[in-house]
Structures are given as C-alpha cells and as structure tokens.
Coordinates of C-alpha atoms in Angstrom, one line a residue:
Chain V
X1 CA 59.3 28.4 -0.3
X2 CA 56.0 26.6 -0.5
X3 CA 53.7 26.6 2.6
X4 CA 51.1 24.0 3.5
X5 CA 48.2 25.9 2.1
X6 CA 49.9 25.8 -1.3
X7 CA 50.5 22.1 -1.4
X8 CA 48.4 19.1 -2.0
X9 CA 48.9 16.4 0.7
X10 CA 50.7 13.2 0.0
X11 CA 47.4 11.3 0.4
X12 CA 45.7 13.4 -2.2
X13 CA 48.6 13.1 -4.7
X14 CA 48.5 9.3 -4.2
X15 CA 44.8 9.3 -5.1
X16 CA 45.5 11.4 -8.2
X17 CA 48.3 9.0 -9.2
X18 CA 45.9 6.1 -9.0
X19 CA 43.5 8.0 -11.4
X20 CA 46.3 8.9 -13.8
X21 CA 47.1 5.2 -14.1
X22 CA 43.6 4.5 -15.5
X23 CA 44.4 6.4 -18.8
X24 CA 46.9 5.9 -21.6
X25 CA 50.4 7.2 -20.7
X26 CA 50.1 10.3 -22.9
X27 CA 46.6 11.2 -21.6
X28 CA 47.3 12.4 -18.0
X29 CA 44.8 15.2 -18.5
X30 CA 42.0 12.6 -18.3
X31 CA 42.5 12.5 -14.5
X32 CA 41.8 16.2 -14.0
X33 CA 38.2 15.7 -13.0
X34 CA 39.1 13.3 -10.3
X35 CA 42.1 15.3 -9.2
X36 CA 39.9 18.4 -8.7
X37 CA 37.5 16.3 -6.7
X38 CA 40.3 15.1 -4.4
X39 CA 41.7 18.7 -4.1
X40 CA 38.2 19.9 -3.2
X41 CA 37.9 17.2 -0.6
X42 CA 41.2 18.3 1.0
X43 CA 40.8 22.1 0.8
X44 CA 37.0 22.3 1.2
X45 CA 36.7 24.3 -2.0
X46 CA 38.7 25.2 -5.1
X47 CA 40.6 28.4 -4.8
X48 CA 42.6 29.6 -7.8
X49 CA 45.8 28.5 -5.9
X50 CA 44.4 25.0 -5.6
X51 CA 43.5 24.9 -9.3
X52 CA 47.1 25.9 -10.1
X53 CA 48.5 23.1 -8.0
X54 CA 46.4 20.6 -9.9
X55 CA 47.5 22.1 -13.2
X56 CA 51.1 21.9 -12.3
X57 CA 50.8 18.3 -11.1
X58 CA 49.1 17.2 -14.3
X59 CA 51.2 19.3 -16.6
X60 CA 48.2 21.2 -17.8
X61 CA 47.7 24.9 -18.5
X62 CA 46.0 26.5 -15.5
X63 CA 43.2 27.8 -17.7
X64 CA 42.4 24.3 -19.0
X65 CA 41.9 23.2 -15.4
X66 CA 39.9 26.3 -14.5
X67 CA 37.6 25.6 -17.5
X68 CA 36.9 22.1 -16.1
X69 CA 36.4 23.4 -12.5
X70 CA 34.0 26.0 -13.7
X71 CA 32.0 23.8 -16.1
X72 CA 30.9 21.0 -13.8
X73 CA 28.3 21.9 -11.1
X74 CA 29.7 20.1 -8.2
X75 CA 33.0 21.9 -8.0
X76 CA 32.8 24.6 -5.4
X77 CA 34.6 27.8 -6.7
X78 CA 33.6 29.6 -3.4
X79 CA 34.0 28.5 0.2
X80 CA 31.0 26.4 1.4
X81 CA 29.8 25.4 4.8
X82 CA 31.0 22.2 6.6
X83 CA 27.9 20.5 5.2
X84 CA 26.7 21.3 1.7
X85 CA 23.2 20.2 1.2
X86 CA 21.9 20.0 -2.4
X87 CA 18.2 19.5 -3.0
X88 CA 16.8 18.4 -6.3
X89 CA 13.8 20.5 -7.3
X90 CA 13.4 19.3 -10.9
X91 CA 10.0 18.3 -12.1
X92 CA 9.8 14.6 -11.2
X93 CA 11.1 15.4 -7.7
X94 CA 8.9 18.4 -7.4
X95 CA 5.9 16.2 -8.1
X96 CA 6.8 14.2 -5.0
X97 CA 7.7 17.1 -2.7
X98 CA 11.2 18.2 -3.8
X99 CA 10.4 21.9 -3.7
X100 CA 8.7 21.7 -0.4
X101 CA 11.6 19.7 1.1
X102 CA 13.8 22.6 0.0
X103 CA 11.4 25.1 1.6
X104 CA 11.4 23.1 4.8
X105 CA 15.2 23.2 4.9
X106 CA 15.3 26.9 4.1
X107 CA 13.0 27.5 7.1
X108 CA 15.0 25.2 9.4
X109 CA 18.4 26.7 8.5
X110 CA 17.2 30.3 8.0
X111 CA 19.0 30.6 4.7
X112 CA 18.1 30.6 1.0
X113 CA 19.7 28.7 -1.8
X114 CA 23.4 29.6 -2.3
X115 CA 23.7 30.8 1.2
X116 CA 25.7 29.6 4.2
X117 CA 24.5 29.7 7.8
X118 CA 26.4 32.3 9.9
X119 CA 28.1 29.6 11.9
X120 CA 29.6 28.2 8.7
X121 CA 27.9 24.8 9.2
X122 CA 25.5 24.5 6.3
X123 CA 25.3 25.7 2.7
X124 CA 22.1 25.1 0.8
X125 CA 22.1 24.5 -3.0
X126 CA 19.5 23.8 -5.6
X127 CA 20.5 20.8 -7.6
X128 CA 19.5 19.4 -11.0
X129 CA 18.5 15.9 -11.8
X130 CA 20.4 13.4 -9.6
X131 CA 19.0 10.4 -11.4
X132 CA 17.0 9.2 -8.4
X133 CA 13.5 10.6 -9.2
X134 CA 11.7 7.5 -7.8
X135 CA 13.2 8.2 -4.3
X136 CA 12.1 11.9 -4.1
X137 CA 12.6 14.1 -2.3
X138 CA 16.3 13.5 -2.8
X139 CA 19.3 15.4 -1.5
X140 CA 23.1 15.2 -1.6
X141 CA 25.3 15.7 1.4
X142 CA 28.7 17.1 0.5
X143 CA 28.4 15.9 -3.1
X144 CA 29.0 12.3 -2.3
X145 CA 26.3 11.0 -0.1
X146 CA 22.7 10.7 -1.3
X147 CA 19.7 10.7 1.0
X148 CA 16.3 9.6 -0.3
X149 CA 12.7 9.9 0.7
X150 CA 13.4 13.1 2.7
X151 CA 10.2 13.7 4.5
X152 CA 10.3 16.3 7.3
X153 CA 11.3 13.8 10.0
X154 CA 14.1 12.5 7.8
X155 CA 15.4 16.0 7.2
X156 CA 15.4 16.6 11.0
X157 CA 17.3 13.4 11.5
X158 CA 19.8 14.4 8.8
X159 CA 20.4 17.8 10.4
X160 CA 21.0 16.1 13.8
X161 CA 23.5 13.8 12.2
X162 CA 25.5 16.8 10.9
X163 CA 27.5 17.6 13.9
Chain C
X1 CA 5.7 -8.1 -7.3
X2 CA 3.6 -11.0 -8.4
X3 CA 2.9 -9.3 -11.7
X4 CA 6.6 -8.7 -12.1
X5 CA 7.5 -12.3 -11.6
X6 CA 4.8 -13.4 -14.1
X7 CA 6.6 -11.4 -16.7
X8 CA 9.8 -13.1 -15.9
X9 CA 12.3 -10.2 -15.7
X10 CA 15.8 -10.6 -17.0
X11 CA 17.6 -7.5 -16.0
X12 CA 16.1 -7.1 -12.6
X13 CA 15.9 -10.8 -11.7
X14 CA 18.7 -10.5 -9.2
X15 CA 17.7 -7.2 -7.7
X16 CA 17.1 -7.4 -4.0
X17 CA 15.3 -4.3 -3.0
X18 CA 13.3 -4.5 0.1
X19 CA 10.4 -2.1 0.0
X20 CA 11.4 1.4 0.6
X21 CA 14.7 0.5 2.2
X22 CA 17.1 2.7 0.2
X23 CA 20.3 2.6 2.3
X24 CA 23.0 1.2 0.1
X25 CA 24.9 -0.5 3.0
X26 CA 22.0 -2.9 3.4
X27 CA 22.1 -4.0 -0.2
X28 CA 23.0 -7.6 -1.0
X29 CA 23.2 -9.6 -4.2
X30 CA 25.5 -7.2 -6.2
X31 CA 28.8 -8.9 -5.5
X32 CA 30.6 -11.3 -7.8
X33 CA 29.7 -14.5 -6.0
X34 CA 26.0 -13.5 -6.1
X35 CA 26.1 -12.7 -9.8
X36 CA 27.9 -15.9 -10.6
X37 CA 25.4 -17.8 -8.5
X38 CA 22.6 -16.6 -10.7
X39 CA 24.4 -17.5 -13.9
X40 CA 26.6 -14.5 -14.3
X41 CA 29.7 -14.6 -16.5
X42 CA 28.4 -17.8 -18.1
X43 CA 27.8 -16.0 -21.4
X44 CA 31.3 -14.7 -21.5
X45 CA 32.7 -18.2 -20.7
X46 CA 30.5 -19.7 -23.4
X47 CA 31.7 -17.3 -26.0
X48 CA 35.3 -17.8 -25.1
X49 CA 35.1 -21.6 -24.8
X50 CA 33.3 -21.9 -28.2
X51 CA 35.7 -19.4 -29.7
X52 CA 32.7 -17.4 -31.0
X53 CA 34.0 -14.9 -33.5
X54 CA 33.3 -11.2 -33.2
X55 CA 31.1 -11.3 -36.3
X56 CA 29.0 -14.1 -34.8
X57 CA 28.5 -12.1 -31.6
X58 CA 27.4 -9.0 -33.5
X59 CA 25.1 -11.2 -35.6
X60 CA 23.4 -12.5 -32.4
X61 CA 23.0 -9.0 -31.1
X62 CA 21.6 -7.8 -34.4
X63 CA 19.1 -10.7 -34.3
X64 CA 17.9 -9.6 -30.9
X65 CA 16.9 -6.2 -32.2
X66 CA 18.2 -4.7 -29.0
X67 CA 17.9 -1.0 -29.4
X68 CA 20.0 1.5 -27.5
X69 CA 18.5 2.0 -24.1
X70 CA 19.9 5.5 -23.5
X71 CA 17.2 7.2 -25.5
X72 CA 18.0 7.2 -29.2
X73 CA 17.0 3.6 -29.8
X74 CA 19.7 2.9 -32.4
X75 CA 20.1 -0.8 -33.0
X76 CA 23.1 -2.0 -30.9
X77 CA 24.3 -4.7 -33.2
X78 CA 24.4 -2.3 -36.2
X79 CA 26.3 0.3 -34.1
X80 CA 28.9 -2.4 -33.2
X81 CA 29.3 -3.3 -36.9
X82 CA 30.4 0.2 -37.7
X83 CA 33.6 -0.2 -35.8
X84 CA 36.5 -0.4 -38.3
X85 CA 38.3 -3.7 -38.3
X86 CA 42.0 -3.8 -37.8
X87 CA 42.5 -0.5 -36.0
X88 CA 45.2 -1.1 -33.4
X89 CA 43.5 1.1 -30.7
X90 CA 39.8 1.0 -30.0
X91 CA 37.6 1.8 -27.0
X92 CA 34.4 0.7 -25.4
X93 CA 32.6 3.3 -23.3
X94 CA 29.6 2.9 -21.1
X95 CA 27.3 5.9 -20.6
X96 CA 26.1 5.9 -17.0
X97 CA 25.7 9.7 -17.0
X98 CA 22.1 9.3 -16.2
X99 CA 20.7 12.8 -15.6
X100 CA 17.7 13.1 -17.8
X101 CA 14.9 14.2 -15.4
X102 CA 12.7 11.2 -14.8
X103 CA 15.3 8.5 -15.6
X104 CA 16.8 6.5 -12.8
X105 CA 17.1 2.9 -14.1
X106 CA 20.9 2.9 -14.6
X107 CA 21.4 3.9 -11.0
X108 CA 19.6 0.7 -10.0
X109 CA 21.5 -1.4 -12.5
X110 CA 24.8 0.0 -11.0
X111 CA 23.4 -0.6 -7.6
X112 CA 22.1 -4.1 -7.8
X113 CA 23.9 -5.6 -10.8
X114 CA 27.2 -3.9 -11.6
X115 CA 28.7 -7.2 -12.9
X116 CA 26.0 -7.4 -15.6
X117 CA 27.4 -4.2 -17.0
X118 CA 31.0 -5.4 -16.7
X119 CA 30.2 -8.7 -18.5
X120 CA 28.3 -6.9 -21.2
X121 CA 31.2 -4.6 -21.8
X122 CA 33.7 -7.4 -22.0
X123 CA 31.5 -9.2 -24.6
X124 CA 31.2 -5.9 -26.5
X125 CA 35.0 -5.4 -26.3
X126 CA 35.5 -8.8 -27.9
X127 CA 32.9 -8.0 -30.6
X128 CA 34.4 -4.8 -31.7
X129 CA 38.1 -5.5 -30.9
X130 CA 38.6 -3.0 -28.1
X131 CA 41.3 -3.5 -25.5
X132 CA 40.3 -0.8 -23.1
X133 CA 37.0 0.6 -21.8
X134 CA 35.6 3.2 -19.5
X135 CA 32.3 3.5 -17.6
X136 CA 31.4 7.1 -17.1
X137 CA 29.3 7.4 -14.0
X138 CA 26.9 10.2 -13.1
X139 CA 28.5 12.6 -10.6
X140 CA 25.6 12.5 -8.2
X141 CA 25.9 8.8 -7.5
X142 CA 29.4 8.7 -6.1
X143 CA 28.6 5.9 -3.8
X144 CA 27.8 3.7 -6.8
X145 CA 31.0 4.8 -8.5
X146 CA 32.8 3.3 -5.5
X147 CA 30.7 0.2 -5.7
X148 CA 31.5 -0.2 -9.4
X149 CA 35.2 0.1 -8.6
X150 CA 34.8 -2.6 -6.0
X151 CA 33.1 -4.8 -8.6
X152 CA 35.9 -4.1 -11.0
X153 CA 38.4 -5.3 -8.4
X154 CA 36.4 -8.5 -8.0
X155 CA 36.2 -9.1 -11.8
X156 CA 40.0 -8.4 -12.1
X157 CA 40.8 -10.8 -9.3
X158 CA 38.7 -13.5 -10.9
X159 CA 40.4 -13.1 -14.2
X160 CA 37.4 -11.7 -16.1
X161 CA 39.2 -8.5 -17.0
X162 CA 42.9 -7.9 -17.6
X163 CA 45.4 -9.8 -19.7
X164 CA 44.5 -13.1 -21.4
X165 CA 41.0 -13.4 -19.9
X166 CA 40.3 -17.0 -18.7
X167 CA 43.2 -18.1 -20.8
X168 CA 41.5 -17.2 -24.1
X169 CA 44.0 -14.7 -25.4
X170 CA 41.5 -11.9 -25.1
X171 CA 42.7 -8.9 -23.2
X172 CA 40.5 -6.1 -21.9
X173 CA 41.1 -3.4 -19.3
X174 CA 38.1 -1.6 -17.8
X175 CA 38.0 1.5 -15.6
X176 CA 35.4 3.8 -14.0
X177 CA 35.4 7.5 -14.7
X178 CA 33.5 9.7 -12.3
X179 CA 31.4 12.6 -13.6
X180 CA 30.8 15.7 -11.5
X181 CA 27.5 17.3 -12.4
X182 CA 26.9 18.1 -16.1
X183 CA 23.8 16.9 -17.8
X184 CA 25.4 17.5 -21.2
X185 CA 27.9 14.7 -20.6
X186 CA 25.1 12.3 -21.2
X187 CA 25.5 13.3 -24.9
X188 CA 28.0 10.8 -26.2
X189 CA 30.5 13.1 -27.7
X190 CA 30.3 15.5 -24.7
X191 CA 31.0 12.5 -22.5
X192 CA 34.1 11.6 -24.6
X193 CA 35.4 15.2 -24.2
X194 CA 34.8 14.9 -20.5
X195 CA 36.9 11.7 -20.3
X196 CA 39.6 13.5 -22.1
X197 CA 39.7 16.0 -19.3
X198 CA 37.9 18.9 -20.9
X199 CA 34.6 20.7 -20.6
X200 CA 31.8 18.3 -21.8
X201 CA 30.9 20.2 -25.0
X202 CA 29.5 18.0 -27.7
X203 CA 31.4 17.5 -31.0
X204 CA 30.2 17.8 -34.5
X205 CA 29.0 14.5 -36.1
X206 CA 30.2 13.2 -38.4
X207 CA 32.7 11.9 -37.8
X208 CA 30.9 9.5 -35.5
X209 CA 32.6 8.0 -32.5
X210 CA 32.9 4.6 -34.4
X211 CA 35.5 6.4 -36.5
X212 CA 36.8 9.2 -34.4
X213 CA 36.0 8.7 -30.7
X214 CA 37.9 8.7 -27.4
X215 CA 41.4 10.2 -28.0
X216 CA 40.5 10.3 -31.7
X217 CA 40.3 6.5 -31.9
X218 CA 37.3 4.3 -32.9
X219 CA 34.9 4.0 -30.0
X220 CA 31.6 2.3 -29.3
X221 CA 29.5 4.0 -26.7
X222 CA 26.4 2.3 -25.3
X223 CA 24.0 3.0 -22.4
X224 CA 24.3 1.0 -19.1
X225 CA 21.1 -0.9 -19.7
X226 CA 22.2 -1.8 -23.2
X227 CA 25.4 -3.4 -21.9
X228 CA 23.5 -5.1 -19.0
X229 CA 21.2 -6.7 -21.6
X230 CA 24.0 -8.3 -23.6
X231 CA 24.7 -11.3 -21.3
X232 CA 21.1 -12.4 -21.6
X233 CA 21.1 -12.1 -25.3
X234 CA 24.2 -14.3 -25.6
X235 CA 22.8 -16.7 -23.0
X236 CA 19.4 -17.3 -24.5
X237 CA 20.0 -16.3 -28.1
X238 CA 19.0 -13.2 -30.1
X239 CA 15.7 -14.7 -31.2
X240 CA 14.6 -15.5 -27.7
X241 CA 15.3 -11.9 -26.6
X242 CA 13.5 -10.5 -29.6
X243 CA 10.5 -12.7 -28.9
X244 CA 10.2 -11.3 -25.4
X245 CA 9.2 -8.0 -27.0
X246 CA 7.6 -7.3 -30.3
X247 CA 9.0 -7.0 -33.8
X248 CA 11.5 -4.1 -34.2
X249 CA 11.4 -3.7 -30.4
X250 CA 13.3 -6.6 -28.8
X251 CA 13.5 -7.7 -25.2
X252 CA 12.3 -6.4 -21.9
X253 CA 13.0 -2.9 -20.8
X254 CA 13.3 -1.0 -17.5
X255 CA 10.8 1.8 -17.0
X256 CA 11.4 4.4 -14.4
X257 CA 8.1 5.6 -13.1
X258 CA 8.1 8.9 -11.1
X259 CA 5.6 11.5 -10.1
X260 CA 2.1 11.0 -8.9
X261 CA 1.9 7.2 -8.5
X262 CA 1.6 5.3 -5.3
X263 CA 4.8 3.3 -5.9
X264 CA 7.4 5.1 -7.9
X265 CA 10.3 2.9 -9.0
X266 CA 11.8 0.8 -11.8
X267 CA 9.7 -1.8 -13.5
X268 CA 10.9 -4.3 -16.1
X269 CA 8.3 -5.2 -18.7
X270 CA 8.4 -6.6 -22.2
X271 CA 8.5 -4.1 -25.0
X272 CA 5.0 -3.5 -26.2
X273 CA 3.3 -3.7 -22.8
X274 CA 0.2 -1.5 -22.6
X275 CA 0.8 1.7 -20.6
X276 CA -2.2 1.1 -18.2
X277 CA -0.4 -2.1 -17.1
X278 CA 2.7 -0.2 -16.1
X279 CA 0.6 2.4 -14.3
X280 CA -1.0 -0.5 -12.4
X281 CA 2.4 -2.0 -11.5
X282 CA 3.4 1.4 -10.1
X283 CA 0.5 1.2 -7.7
X284 CA -1.9 3.4 -9.7
X285 CA -2.5 7.1 -9.2
X286 CA -1.6 8.6 -5.9
X287 CA -4.6 9.3 -3.8
X288 CA -6.8 7.8 -6.5
X289 CA -6.7 11.1 -8.4
X290 CA -7.2 11.5 -12.1
X291 CA -4.4 11.1 -14.6
X292 CA -3.7 14.3 -16.4
X293 CA -0.6 13.9 -18.5
X294 CA 2.5 11.7 -18.9
X295 CA 5.9 12.5 -20.2
X296 CA 6.8 9.0 -21.6
X297 CA 10.5 9.1 -22.3
X298 CA 12.3 11.5 -20.0
X299 CA 11.9 15.2 -19.7
X300 CA 13.0 15.8 -23.3
X301 CA 10.1 13.9 -24.7
X302 CA 6.9 15.6 -25.7
X303 CA 4.2 15.4 -23.1
X304 CA 1.0 13.4 -23.9
X305 CA -2.4 14.0 -22.4
X306 CA -4.0 11.1 -20.4
X307 CA -6.4 10.0 -23.2
X308 CA -3.6 9.5 -25.7
X309 CA -1.1 7.8 -23.4
X310 CA -3.7 5.4 -22.0
X311 CA -4.0 3.9 -25.5
X312 CA -0.3 3.5 -26.1
X313 CA 1.9 0.4 -25.7
X314 CA 5.4 0.8 -24.4
X315 CA 7.6 0.6 -27.4
X316 CA 9.4 2.9 -29.8
X317 CA 6.8 2.6 -32.5
X318 CA 3.6 3.2 -30.5
X319 CA 5.0 6.2 -28.6
X320 CA 6.4 7.7 -31.8
X321 CA 3.0 7.3 -33.5
X322 CA 1.3 9.1 -30.6
X323 CA 3.6 12.1 -31.2
X324 CA 6.2 11.6 -28.5
X325 CA 9.5 9.7 -27.9
X326 CA 10.2 6.5 -26.2
X327 CA 13.5 7.9 -25.0
X328 CA 15.1 6.3 -22.0
X329 CA 11.8 4.8 -20.7
X330 CA 11.4 7.4 -18.0
X331 CA 7.7 7.8 -17.4
X332 CA 6.8 11.0 -15.5
X333 CA 3.2 10.8 -14.3
X334 CA 1.2 13.9 -13.5
X335 CA -2.3 14.1 -12.0
X336 CA -5.0 16.7 -12.1
X337 CA -3.3 18.8 -9.4
X338 CA -0.5 19.8 -11.7
X339 CA -0.3 23.3 -13.2
X340 CA 1.2 22.7 -16.6
X341 CA 2.6 26.2 -16.9
X342 CA 4.5 25.7 -13.6
X343 CA 5.7 22.2 -14.7
X344 CA 7.0 23.6 -17.9
X345 CA 8.7 26.5 -16.2
X346 CA 10.7 24.0 -14.1
X347 CA 11.7 22.0 -17.1
X348 CA 12.7 25.1 -19.1
X349 CA 14.9 26.2 -16.2
X350 CA 16.7 22.9 -16.3
X351 CA 17.6 23.2 -20.0
X352 CA 18.7 26.8 -19.5
X353 CA 20.9 25.7 -16.6
X354 CA 22.4 22.8 -18.5
X355 CA 23.0 24.2 -21.9
X356 CA 26.7 24.0 -22.4
X357 CA 26.8 27.4 -24.1
X358 CA 28.5 26.3 -27.3
X359 CA 25.7 27.0 -29.8
X360 CA 24.0 30.4 -29.8
X361 CA 20.4 29.2 -30.5
X362 CA 20.6 26.9 -27.5
X363 CA 22.5 29.1 -25.2
X364 CA 20.3 32.2 -25.8
X365 CA 17.1 30.4 -26.8
X366 CA 16.9 28.3 -23.6
X367 CA 17.1 31.5 -21.6
X368 CA 14.4 33.2 -23.6
X369 CA 12.1 30.2 -23.3
X370 CA 12.5 30.2 -19.6
X371 CA 12.0 33.9 -19.2
X372 CA 8.8 33.9 -21.2
X373 CA 7.4 30.8 -19.5
X374 CA 8.3 32.3 -16.1
X375 CA 6.5 35.5 -16.8
X376 CA 3.4 33.6 -17.9
X377 CA 3.5 31.6 -14.7
X378 CA 3.9 34.7 -12.6
X379 CA 1.0 36.6 -14.1
X380 CA 3.0 38.8 -16.5
X381 CA 2.3 36.9 -19.7
X382 CA 1.4 38.8 -22.9
X383 CA -1.1 37.7 -25.5
X384 CA 1.6 37.2 -28.1
X385 CA 3.7 35.0 -25.8
X386 CA 2.5 31.7 -27.1
X387 CA 3.5 32.6 -30.7
X388 CA 6.8 33.9 -29.3
X389 CA 7.5 30.5 -27.6
X390 CA 6.6 28.7 -30.8
X391 CA 8.9 31.0 -32.8
X392 CA 11.9 30.6 -30.4
X393 CA 11.5 26.9 -30.2
X394 CA 11.4 26.5 -33.9
X395 CA 14.6 28.6 -34.2
X396 CA 16.4 26.4 -31.8
X397 CA 15.3 23.1 -33.3
X398 CA 17.8 21.6 -35.7
X399 CA 20.2 24.5 -35.4
X400 CA 22.5 23.1 -32.7
X401 CA 25.4 20.7 -32.6
X402 CA 23.7 18.3 -30.3
X403 CA 20.2 17.4 -29.3
X404 CA 20.0 19.5 -26.2
X405 CA 18.4 22.3 -28.2
X406 CA 15.7 20.0 -29.5
X407 CA 15.3 18.6 -26.0
X408 CA 14.6 22.1 -24.7
X409 CA 12.2 23.0 -27.4
X410 CA 10.1 19.8 -27.6
X411 CA 8.5 20.1 -24.1
X412 CA 7.6 23.7 -24.9
X413 CA 6.0 22.9 -28.2
X414 CA 4.1 19.9 -26.7
X415 CA 2.9 21.5 -23.4
X416 CA 1.6 24.6 -25.3
X417 CA 0.0 22.4 -27.9
X418 CA -1.8 19.9 -25.7
X419 CA -2.6 22.3 -22.8
X420 CA -3.0 25.5 -24.7
X421 CA -6.0 26.6 -22.7
X422 CA -4.1 26.5 -19.4
X423 CA -1.4 28.8 -20.9
X424 CA -4.1 31.1 -22.3
X425 CA -5.9 31.2 -19.0
X426 CA -2.7 32.1 -17.2
X427 CA -2.0 35.0 -19.6
X428 CA -5.6 36.3 -19.5
X429 CA -6.4 35.9 -15.8
X430 CA -2.9 36.3 -14.4
X431 CA -3.4 33.1 -12.4
X432 CA -3.6 29.4 -12.6
X433 CA -6.5 27.4 -13.9
X434 CA -5.7 24.8 -11.2
X435 CA -6.2 26.5 -7.8
X436 CA -3.1 26.5 -5.5
X437 CA -4.8 24.5 -2.8
X438 CA -5.5 21.7 -5.3
X439 CA -1.9 21.8 -6.5
X440 CA -0.7 21.4 -3.0
X441 CA -2.6 18.2 -2.6
X442 CA -0.3 16.7 -5.3
X443 CA 2.8 16.7 -3.3
X444 CA 3.5 14.1 -0.6
X445 CA 5.4 16.5 1.5
X446 CA 2.7 19.1 1.6
X447 CA 0.0 16.6 2.3
X448 CA 2.0 15.3 5.2
X449 CA 2.6 18.7 6.6
X450 CA -1.1 19.5 6.5
X451 CA -1.8 16.2 8.2
X452 CA 0.3 17.4 11.1
X453 CA 3.6 15.6 10.4
X454 CA 6.6 16.2 12.6
X455 CA 7.3 19.9 12.1

C-alpha cells in the first residue's frame, strides 16, 4: 500500500502531463527534466524514492532518471533549507562583486557554501554562470527567482523577505 | 542612449528598460500587442501573403550574411540550406541555453522581445519545412521561461502558430523546454540529447543535426539572437541588413559588456564598430581606471591586452586577426586592479565544473589545469608549471568530441602568453604582482563596504 510520501500529488502529475504533451507521442522521456523539477518542488529535494516515482510515471528505467537528476546542477540530491540561495562567483560577476556578495552572505548566515543553517532555513550554494553578468552580483532564490545588483542592503532586504 | 538611437537599433528597438530597474514584473512592451504595434509579425504575414517559397526565404537570409550569433558564426542561410528536402519529420530548435560567462544578450531578448524569437522560428520552419520546434531555455532564467510560455499562448491564440497559420496551409507547433543548470547543453548536440531526456553529453559530428538531429530527424538549431534577427531581414531585405554591417559580417549585433565598466549591459551596434566606441557606450572604465585586458567573445575566447583590443573593430574578421574569437559578442572588461592569475583560476574552475566527463582529455585535463593554476595563485607554483600548463592545454585541444576542451584550453594559453610576467612573478615571489588592496578597489561591493555602506 502506497503512503503519501511515496506518491506524487495530483497537481504535480497534471503538470507533468502538460509537459509530456509537448513532445511526440513516443518521446515521453523528453518530459523527464520538467517532471524532476516539479517533483523537487513538491518534495523539497530528490530522494531516490522520488526519482523512482518519476521513472515509473514516465515508463523510464530508474537509472536513466537518476542520470538526469545527477547531471544537471539545479536538482537537489540532498535535503536543502527552505531557501536555497545560489550566488554566481564566475569571473564577470566576480569583477563586479560576486565573490564579496557571497562572503557577505556567508558572514550573515554563519555558513559556508553547501551548508545549511541549523534552523534549516537557508542553504548557500556557489553557482556557475546564470547568464546575467551585467546585473552582478546575481543570485538565485530556490532555483527559480533571480535577484540582481545584490549590494549589501539588497542582500539584507532579501534575507528579511525570506520568512 | 543618444548614441544608441543614432545607430538605429533593430533588435533592441522595442526594449523598454528603465535604468537599473531589473524587476521583471515592471517590464512592459514584450506582449503580443506591443510587438505587433512596432511592426511585429509583418514579415511572416508578408511571406505568407506573397507565397514566398522556402528557397526564396533562404536566399534572402544568405544575402544578409547573417552569421550564427551563438558563437560559431556559421552563415545562417547556408545552415538552413543543408536541411534535406522532402523528409517527413523535421525540427527547428532555438538555443537559449546561454551560460557562457560574459554572455547575457539572449536573456534580454527573451525578456523584452520573445515574439521576435517566435516569429523568426516560424519563418525558419517555413524555410526548412519543419512542423515542430522547441526553444531550449537556460535553467537559471525560469521566470523568462514562464514569460516565453505566455508569449507562445498569445501567438497560438492569434493564429501565428498551430495548424494552418493565418489560412496559409503552413502548420507549425512550438514549445519551450526548460534547462536545469548545465553549461554543456549550450553545445548544440548536447542540447538535443537534453531535449530527448538524457544527460546533455555532446554527440560525434558528423552526422550533423541537419541530417541526424532531434529524435534522429533533420534539425536546424540556431541561437536566440539569430532567430530574433530574421524578421528584420525579411522586412527590410537581405541587402539592407548586410549593409548595416560590413562585408562578410552582416547586420547589427548585441554586445554584452560586463566587468569594470560604469554601465554594464547590452548594446546593439553595427558589425565593424570600433571597440573604443562600445567601451564609451558602456560608460567607460569604472572609476576612470586603466584598461588592462578584454575577453572579447565570452570566457572561451582568448584574452587580449588593452593595446591590441583598442585597435580592433567588432566583427568576426578583426577579432580573429587579433588572435581571439568574436564568439557570442560577450565583452568582459578588466582594469588594472585585476590579478590575471586569479582571473584565470576562476575560469579554469568553471570548465572543470562543467566538463561533462565524456572525453578523458577534457574530464582529466580541465582538473589538471585548475589544480596547477590554483597552486600558482596560492603561492605554491613551480618553475616548470607554465610549460606544464602549455603541455596539458595542447593535449586537450582538438582531442575531444565537442569544443568545451578547446574552450578550457584557450584562456589558459592566452592568459599565460599575454601576461606571462604576472604568472612568473607569482611563481617566483609566491604572491601577486597586483597588491591585494589595489585588487579590492576593482569590485563595486568592496568599494561600497569600505565607504561604509550598510553593514
């Protein structure tokens, strides 16, 4: 008997169906990236059990789904905090304060990259190019929301917004 | 802005960006009605009404000498002509997986003008006979993926995509595919693998995508800016577009200027514009400091010292002659506060991180490069390290399936060639030629902290 934790919600499955419809009928596998994004949204991160659920739903071998989940940077294969902040420290951003923005955040949160605050609220990640170098320093909030020109007061504001 | 208007931009004419206001919800001008109000979809209507043949469309694009805006600079019309005629299933794919450090032009196109991309893709679909297309969008710009989906809904509702477009008999379905953080998917065959629901590991070429592409079917892949340029070429004619630029380098081009300038951002100028003019448009050097070096075509392009780049014009031929690559038009500007060893260390880390791991020379070599550069930067360099870097780079170059290996090696070869004395100083003195305090002056953030900003 399946329990909740081992199911994807109806809402998630509906979103996956919409993605499947974008591809030719015999190419359901093309929706796997989107399906993993939705599964991650629902569960917070991608546990092996969640990957299996996606595999079953798309008629794919579990290993094929795992390969995708582990290849792309923004899938979280480990639990993360409520707010995952990813800071770009690549060269163009670094020239305009990207590294220092990360240092400021580390100081504020008391954690290093790839760590989570003890209260489980924030996880800090170092990101690669987000394609927004002109707006540096740039950071992503929970993968989907980009914040630009992150001077100290902007970072403070962002942290306040993260309730 | 005055200068920009004087040059009469095409691609960015409808962009409404107000100063440093970056919040997407405040954007206007990207919706269908706005695009139509500035002449959008007229090219498509013209082609369909005149029953312009696919061959005639391709001929017009060839005449324009539009060269691929993603970095390789391959003539677009020629690429389209490689598509086999008569195949029942063909695809059009747009590469918006913009993750080459320094490049951020496609993000602004998706932000301010998604319908130009859609119109360009429909015209391309007609030219190559494709009935289905995908726009692969960089994982980090999810908000613009959502905007593109909204734009697609608008175009569908208006009858620009779908069955029997505007009663012409042409049918074309277009969808967005969201990436999720892999630089390698900007490589066209890695991108196709990714749409197929796999790891984005590049394929051997040949066969080229025009013969064996998405799902094994003939596929044309172009960059976002390339597609966005198409409506203007069909509106004004190939000759007019070519004449905006210079021979062999048609049109205007978006340049992403980042780093030590007063006003980083995208600037549209005609191909062949002198580099100093672009620098002036970007507000000149931050803090009035001295220009040290420029990476002219995204992080994979060889770096050029100030005296060389200041004599260049912005086109494929001039930059190539100077020993670098025009690439995607991403101009990374560095002033005298930059330690070139540290800059290279950061870039080499990126390529190590983003190597897909498929080819041994790249997978292992990028790690070696980073390790050696890192030890030089941290005062543990050895006298033989520069030769070692050269040797590793030359053993990566040309020995990998895709260009990521070359892209990792070229910065190393060029940084150590043009700024050899800085690397030698680092190795000999275990410290940087540019003092730390001077380096700090180069970063906005540090300068603000020192000036007593909020914290």
